[in-house]
Amino acid sequence: QAFRKIKEATGVSDVNEVIQKIVSQEDQQNSLMELTRENQARIEALNEEKARLKAQVEEIKYTGTGGRTGARKMVDMYEEKLTVSSTKLERAKDKYERLARILINVKAGIDHLCDKLESVRE
């Protein structure tokens, strides 16, 4: 009867498959946690780069270094870099949010399996 409950909870009929499923979920959770940390660091780096580029653009706009044409080209170049960085930042944020949702679902799945297995232990 206990194994039947486990089978219903996990959707697998073999004991080894149940064990493998639990182990692989733990590995997946660890992997997702690492990806979350990496993406968070990347988002922070992109935010810093965006702020730096924005400051450079503002500085160039108001200092008027050299001829007006050269300054305009530099402003355009930095605005383009800023746009590219902003796009990268948005993609990284989207990826981070998607991975965070997956991580929450994996945690919920593991908690669910633990609850089911706890009733079997009793």
Short mmCIF file of N, CA and C in Angstrom, two decimals, residues 19-100:
data_model
loop_
_atom_site.label_atom_id
_atom_site.label_comp_id
_atom_site.label_asym_id
_atom_site.label_seq_id
_atom_site.Cartn_x
_atom_site.Cartn_y
_atom_site.Cartn_z
N ILE A 19 13.59 6.58 -6.87
CA ILE A 19 14.83 7.10 -6.27
C ILE A 19 15.53 8.02 -7.25
N GLN A 20 15.63 7.59 -8.50
CA GLN A 20 16.30 8.40 -9.52
C GLN A 20 15.58 9.73 -9.73
N LYS A 21 14.25 9.68 -9.69
CA LYS A 21 13.47 10.90 -9.89
C LYS A 21 13.74 11.90 -8.77
N ILE A 22 13.79 11.43 -7.55
CA ILE A 22 14.05 12.31 -6.41
C ILE A 22 15.46 12.88 -6.49
N VAL A 23 16.43 12.03 -6.80
CA VAL A 23 17.83 12.48 -6.91
C VAL A 23 17.97 13.49 -8.03
N SER A 24 17.34 13.21 -9.16
CA SER A 24 17.46 14.14 -10.29
C SER A 24 16.78 15.47 -9.99
N GLN A 25 15.72 15.47 -9.22
CA GLN A 25 15.07 16.73 -8.85
C GLN A 25 15.99 17.56 -7.95
N GLU A 26 16.71 16.90 -7.06
CA GLU A 26 17.66 17.63 -6.21
C GLU A 26 18.76 18.23 -7.07
N ASP A 27 19.28 17.45 -8.02
CA ASP A 27 20.31 17.96 -8.93
C ASP A 27 19.78 19.14 -9.74
N GLN A 28 18.55 19.01 -10.21
CA GLN A 28 17.95 20.08 -11.01
C GLN A 28 17.76 21.33 -10.16
N GLN A 29 17.36 21.16 -8.92
CA GLN A 29 17.19 22.30 -8.03
C GLN A 29 18.53 23.00 -7.81
N ASN A 30 19.58 22.22 -7.56
CA ASN A 30 20.91 22.81 -7.37
C ASN A 30 21.35 23.56 -8.62
N SER A 31 21.11 22.96 -9.76
CA SER A 31 21.48 23.59 -11.03
C SER A 31 20.72 24.89 -11.23
N LEU A 32 19.44 24.89 -10.94
CA LEU A 32 18.64 26.10 -11.09
C LEU A 32 19.06 27.19 -10.10
N MET A 33 19.44 26.79 -8.90
CA MET A 33 19.93 27.77 -7.92
C MET A 33 21.20 28.43 -8.44
N GLU A 34 22.10 27.63 -9.01
CA GLU A 34 23.35 28.17 -9.56
C GLU A 34 23.06 29.11 -10.73
N LEU A 35 22.16 28.71 -11.61
CA LEU A 35 21.78 29.59 -12.73
C LEU A 35 21.16 30.89 -12.23
N THR A 36 20.39 30.81 -11.18
CA THR A 36 19.78 32.00 -10.60
C THR A 36 20.86 32.95 -10.10
N ARG A 37 21.86 32.41 -9.39
CA ARG A 37 22.95 33.25 -8.89
C ARG A 37 23.73 33.87 -10.05
N GLU A 38 24.02 33.07 -11.07
CA GLU A 38 24.77 33.58 -12.23
C GLU A 38 23.99 34.69 -12.93
N ASN A 39 22.71 34.48 -13.13
CA ASN A 39 21.89 35.49 -13.82
C ASN A 39 21.74 36.75 -12.98
N GLN A 40 21.65 36.59 -11.67
CA GLN A 40 21.57 37.77 -10.80
C GLN A 40 22.85 38.59 -10.91
N ALA A 41 24.00 37.92 -10.93
CA ALA A 41 25.28 38.62 -11.08
C ALA A 41 25.35 39.31 -12.44
N ARG A 42 24.86 38.64 -13.46
CA ARG A 42 24.89 39.21 -14.80
C ARG A 42 23.99 40.45 -14.89
N ILE A 43 22.83 40.38 -14.28
CA ILE A 43 21.92 41.52 -14.26
C ILE A 43 22.58 42.71 -13.56
N GLU A 44 23.24 42.45 -12.44
CA GLU A 44 23.91 43.53 -11.71
C GLU A 44 25.02 44.14 -12.57
N ALA A 45 25.80 43.29 -13.25
CA ALA A 45 26.88 43.80 -14.11
C ALA A 45 26.31 44.64 -15.25
N LEU A 46 25.22 44.18 -15.85
CA LEU A 46 24.61 44.93 -16.94
C LEU A 46 24.02 46.26 -16.45
N ASN A 47 23.45 46.25 -15.25
CA ASN A 47 22.94 47.50 -14.68
C ASN A 47 24.08 48.50 -14.46
N GLU A 48 25.21 48.00 -13.96
CA GLU A 48 26.38 48.86 -13.76
C GLU A 48 26.88 49.41 -15.09
N GLU A 49 26.95 48.54 -16.10
CA GLU A 49 27.41 48.99 -17.41
C GLU A 49 26.45 50.03 -17.99
N LYS A 50 25.18 49.80 -17.81
CA LYS A 50 24.17 50.74 -18.30
C LYS A 50 24.35 52.10 -17.64
N ALA A 51 24.53 52.11 -16.32
CA ALA A 51 24.71 53.37 -15.60
C ALA A 51 25.99 54.07 -16.05
N ARG A 52 27.05 53.30 -16.24
CA ARG A 52 28.33 53.87 -16.67
C ARG A 52 28.18 54.50 -18.06
N LEU A 53 27.55 53.77 -18.97
CA LEU A 53 27.37 54.29 -20.33
C LEU A 53 26.47 55.53 -20.34
N LYS A 54 25.45 55.50 -19.51
CA LYS A 54 24.55 56.65 -19.43
C LYS A 54 25.32 57.88 -18.94
N ALA A 55 26.17 57.67 -17.94
CA ALA A 55 26.97 58.78 -17.41
C ALA A 55 27.93 59.30 -18.48
N GLN A 56 28.51 58.40 -19.24
CA GLN A 56 29.42 58.82 -20.31
C GLN A 56 28.68 59.63 -21.37
N VAL A 57 27.50 59.19 -21.73
CA VAL A 57 26.70 59.91 -22.72
C VAL A 57 26.38 61.32 -22.22
N GLU A 58 25.97 61.42 -20.97
CA GLU A 58 25.64 62.73 -20.40
C GLU A 58 26.87 63.62 -20.36
N GLU A 59 27.99 63.05 -19.98
CA GLU A 59 29.23 63.83 -19.91
C GLU A 59 29.61 64.36 -21.29
N ILE A 60 29.49 63.52 -22.28
CA ILE A 60 29.85 63.92 -23.65
C ILE A 60 28.88 64.98 -24.16
N LYS A 61 27.61 64.85 -23.83
CA LYS A 61 26.61 65.82 -24.28
C LYS A 61 26.93 67.22 -23.77
N TYR A 62 27.40 67.31 -22.54
CA TYR A 62 27.54 68.63 -21.92
C TYR A 62 28.97 69.18 -21.91
N THR A 63 29.97 68.34 -22.16
CA THR A 63 31.34 68.86 -22.16
C THR A 63 31.72 69.43 -23.51
N GLY A 64 31.17 68.89 -24.57
CA GLY A 64 31.46 69.40 -25.90
C GLY A 64 32.93 69.24 -26.27
N THR A 65 33.50 68.07 -26.03
CA THR A 65 34.91 67.83 -26.35
C THR A 65 35.11 67.83 -27.85
N GLY A 66 36.07 68.65 -28.29
CA GLY A 66 36.41 68.67 -29.71
C GLY A 66 35.32 69.32 -30.53
N GLY A 67 35.33 68.99 -31.81
CA GLY A 67 34.32 69.53 -32.73
C GLY A 67 32.96 68.95 -32.46
N ARG A 68 31.97 69.66 -32.84
CA ARG A 68 30.59 69.24 -32.61
C ARG A 68 30.26 67.93 -33.31
N THR A 69 30.79 67.73 -34.51
CA THR A 69 30.51 66.50 -35.26
C THR A 69 31.08 65.28 -34.55
N GLY A 70 32.31 65.41 -34.07
CA GLY A 70 32.94 64.30 -33.35
C GLY A 70 32.19 63.95 -32.08
N ALA A 71 31.77 64.97 -31.37
CA ALA A 71 31.02 64.75 -30.13
C ALA A 71 29.69 64.08 -30.42
N ARG A 72 29.04 64.49 -31.49
CA ARG A 72 27.75 63.90 -31.84
C ARG A 72 27.91 62.43 -32.18
N LYS A 73 29.00 62.12 -32.90
CA LYS A 73 29.26 60.72 -33.25
C LYS A 73 29.48 59.89 -31.99
N MET A 74 30.22 60.47 -31.04
CA MET A 74 30.46 59.75 -29.79
C MET A 74 29.17 59.55 -29.01
N VAL A 75 28.35 60.58 -28.97
CA VAL A 75 27.06 60.47 -28.28
C VAL A 75 26.22 59.38 -28.93
N ASP A 76 26.16 59.39 -30.24
CA ASP A 76 25.40 58.36 -30.96
C ASP A 76 25.94 56.97 -30.66
N MET A 77 27.28 56.85 -30.65
CA MET A 77 27.90 55.55 -30.39
C MET A 77 27.54 55.05 -28.98
N TYR A 78 27.65 55.95 -27.99
CA TYR A 78 27.34 55.54 -26.62
C TYR A 78 25.84 55.29 -26.43
N GLU A 79 25.01 56.03 -27.11
CA GLU A 79 23.58 55.76 -27.02
C GLU A 79 23.25 54.40 -27.62
N GLU A 80 23.94 54.05 -28.69
CA GLU A 80 23.74 52.72 -29.28
C GLU A 80 24.20 51.63 -28.32
N LYS A 81 25.36 51.85 -27.69
CA LYS A 81 25.85 50.88 -26.70
C LYS A 81 24.87 50.76 -25.55
N LEU A 82 24.32 51.88 -25.14
CA LEU A 82 23.35 51.88 -24.05
C LEU A 82 22.10 51.10 -24.44
N THR A 83 21.64 51.27 -25.66
CA THR A 83 20.47 50.54 -26.14
C THR A 83 20.74 49.03 -26.16
N VAL A 84 21.92 48.66 -26.65
CA VAL A 84 22.28 47.24 -26.69
C VAL A 84 22.35 46.68 -25.28
N SER A 85 22.98 47.42 -24.36
CA SER A 85 23.08 46.97 -22.98
C SER A 85 21.71 46.86 -22.33
N SER A 86 20.83 47.79 -22.62
CA SER A 86 19.47 47.73 -22.07
C SER A 86 18.73 46.50 -22.57
N THR A 87 18.92 46.19 -23.84
CA THR A 87 18.29 44.99 -24.41
C THR A 87 18.82 43.73 -23.72
N LYS A 88 20.14 43.68 -23.55
CA LYS A 88 20.75 42.53 -22.87
C LYS A 88 20.21 42.42 -21.44
N LEU A 89 20.09 43.55 -20.78
CA LEU A 89 19.59 43.57 -19.41
C LEU A 89 18.16 43.02 -19.36
N GLU A 90 17.31 43.44 -20.25
CA GLU A 90 15.93 42.96 -20.26
C GLU A 90 15.86 41.46 -20.52
N ARG A 91 16.69 40.99 -21.45
CA ARG A 91 16.72 39.54 -21.71
C ARG A 91 17.17 38.78 -20.48
N ALA A 92 18.21 39.29 -19.81
CA ALA A 92 18.71 38.63 -18.61
C ALA A 92 17.65 38.62 -17.51
N LYS A 93 16.92 39.74 -17.37
CA LYS A 93 15.85 39.80 -16.37
C LYS A 93 14.76 38.78 -16.68
N ASP A 94 14.37 38.69 -17.96
CA ASP A 94 13.34 37.72 -18.36
C ASP A 94 13.80 36.30 -18.06
N LYS A 95 15.05 36.01 -18.39
CA LYS A 95 15.59 34.67 -18.14
C LYS A 95 15.62 34.39 -16.64
N TYR A 96 16.04 35.37 -15.86
CA TYR A 96 16.09 35.21 -14.42
C TYR A 96 14.70 34.94 -13.86
N GLU A 97 13.71 35.69 -14.30
CA GLU A 97 12.34 35.49 -13.82
C GLU A 97 11.81 34.12 -14.21
N ARG A 98 12.13 33.68 -15.44
CA ARG A 98 11.68 32.36 -15.89
C ARG A 98 12.32 31.27 -15.03
N LEU A 99 13.62 31.40 -14.78
CA LEU A 99 14.32 30.40 -13.96
C LEU A 99 13.83 30.43 -12.52
N ALA A 100 13.51 31.60 -12.02
CA ALA A 100 12.98 31.70 -10.66
C ALA A 100 11.64 30.98 -10.55
#
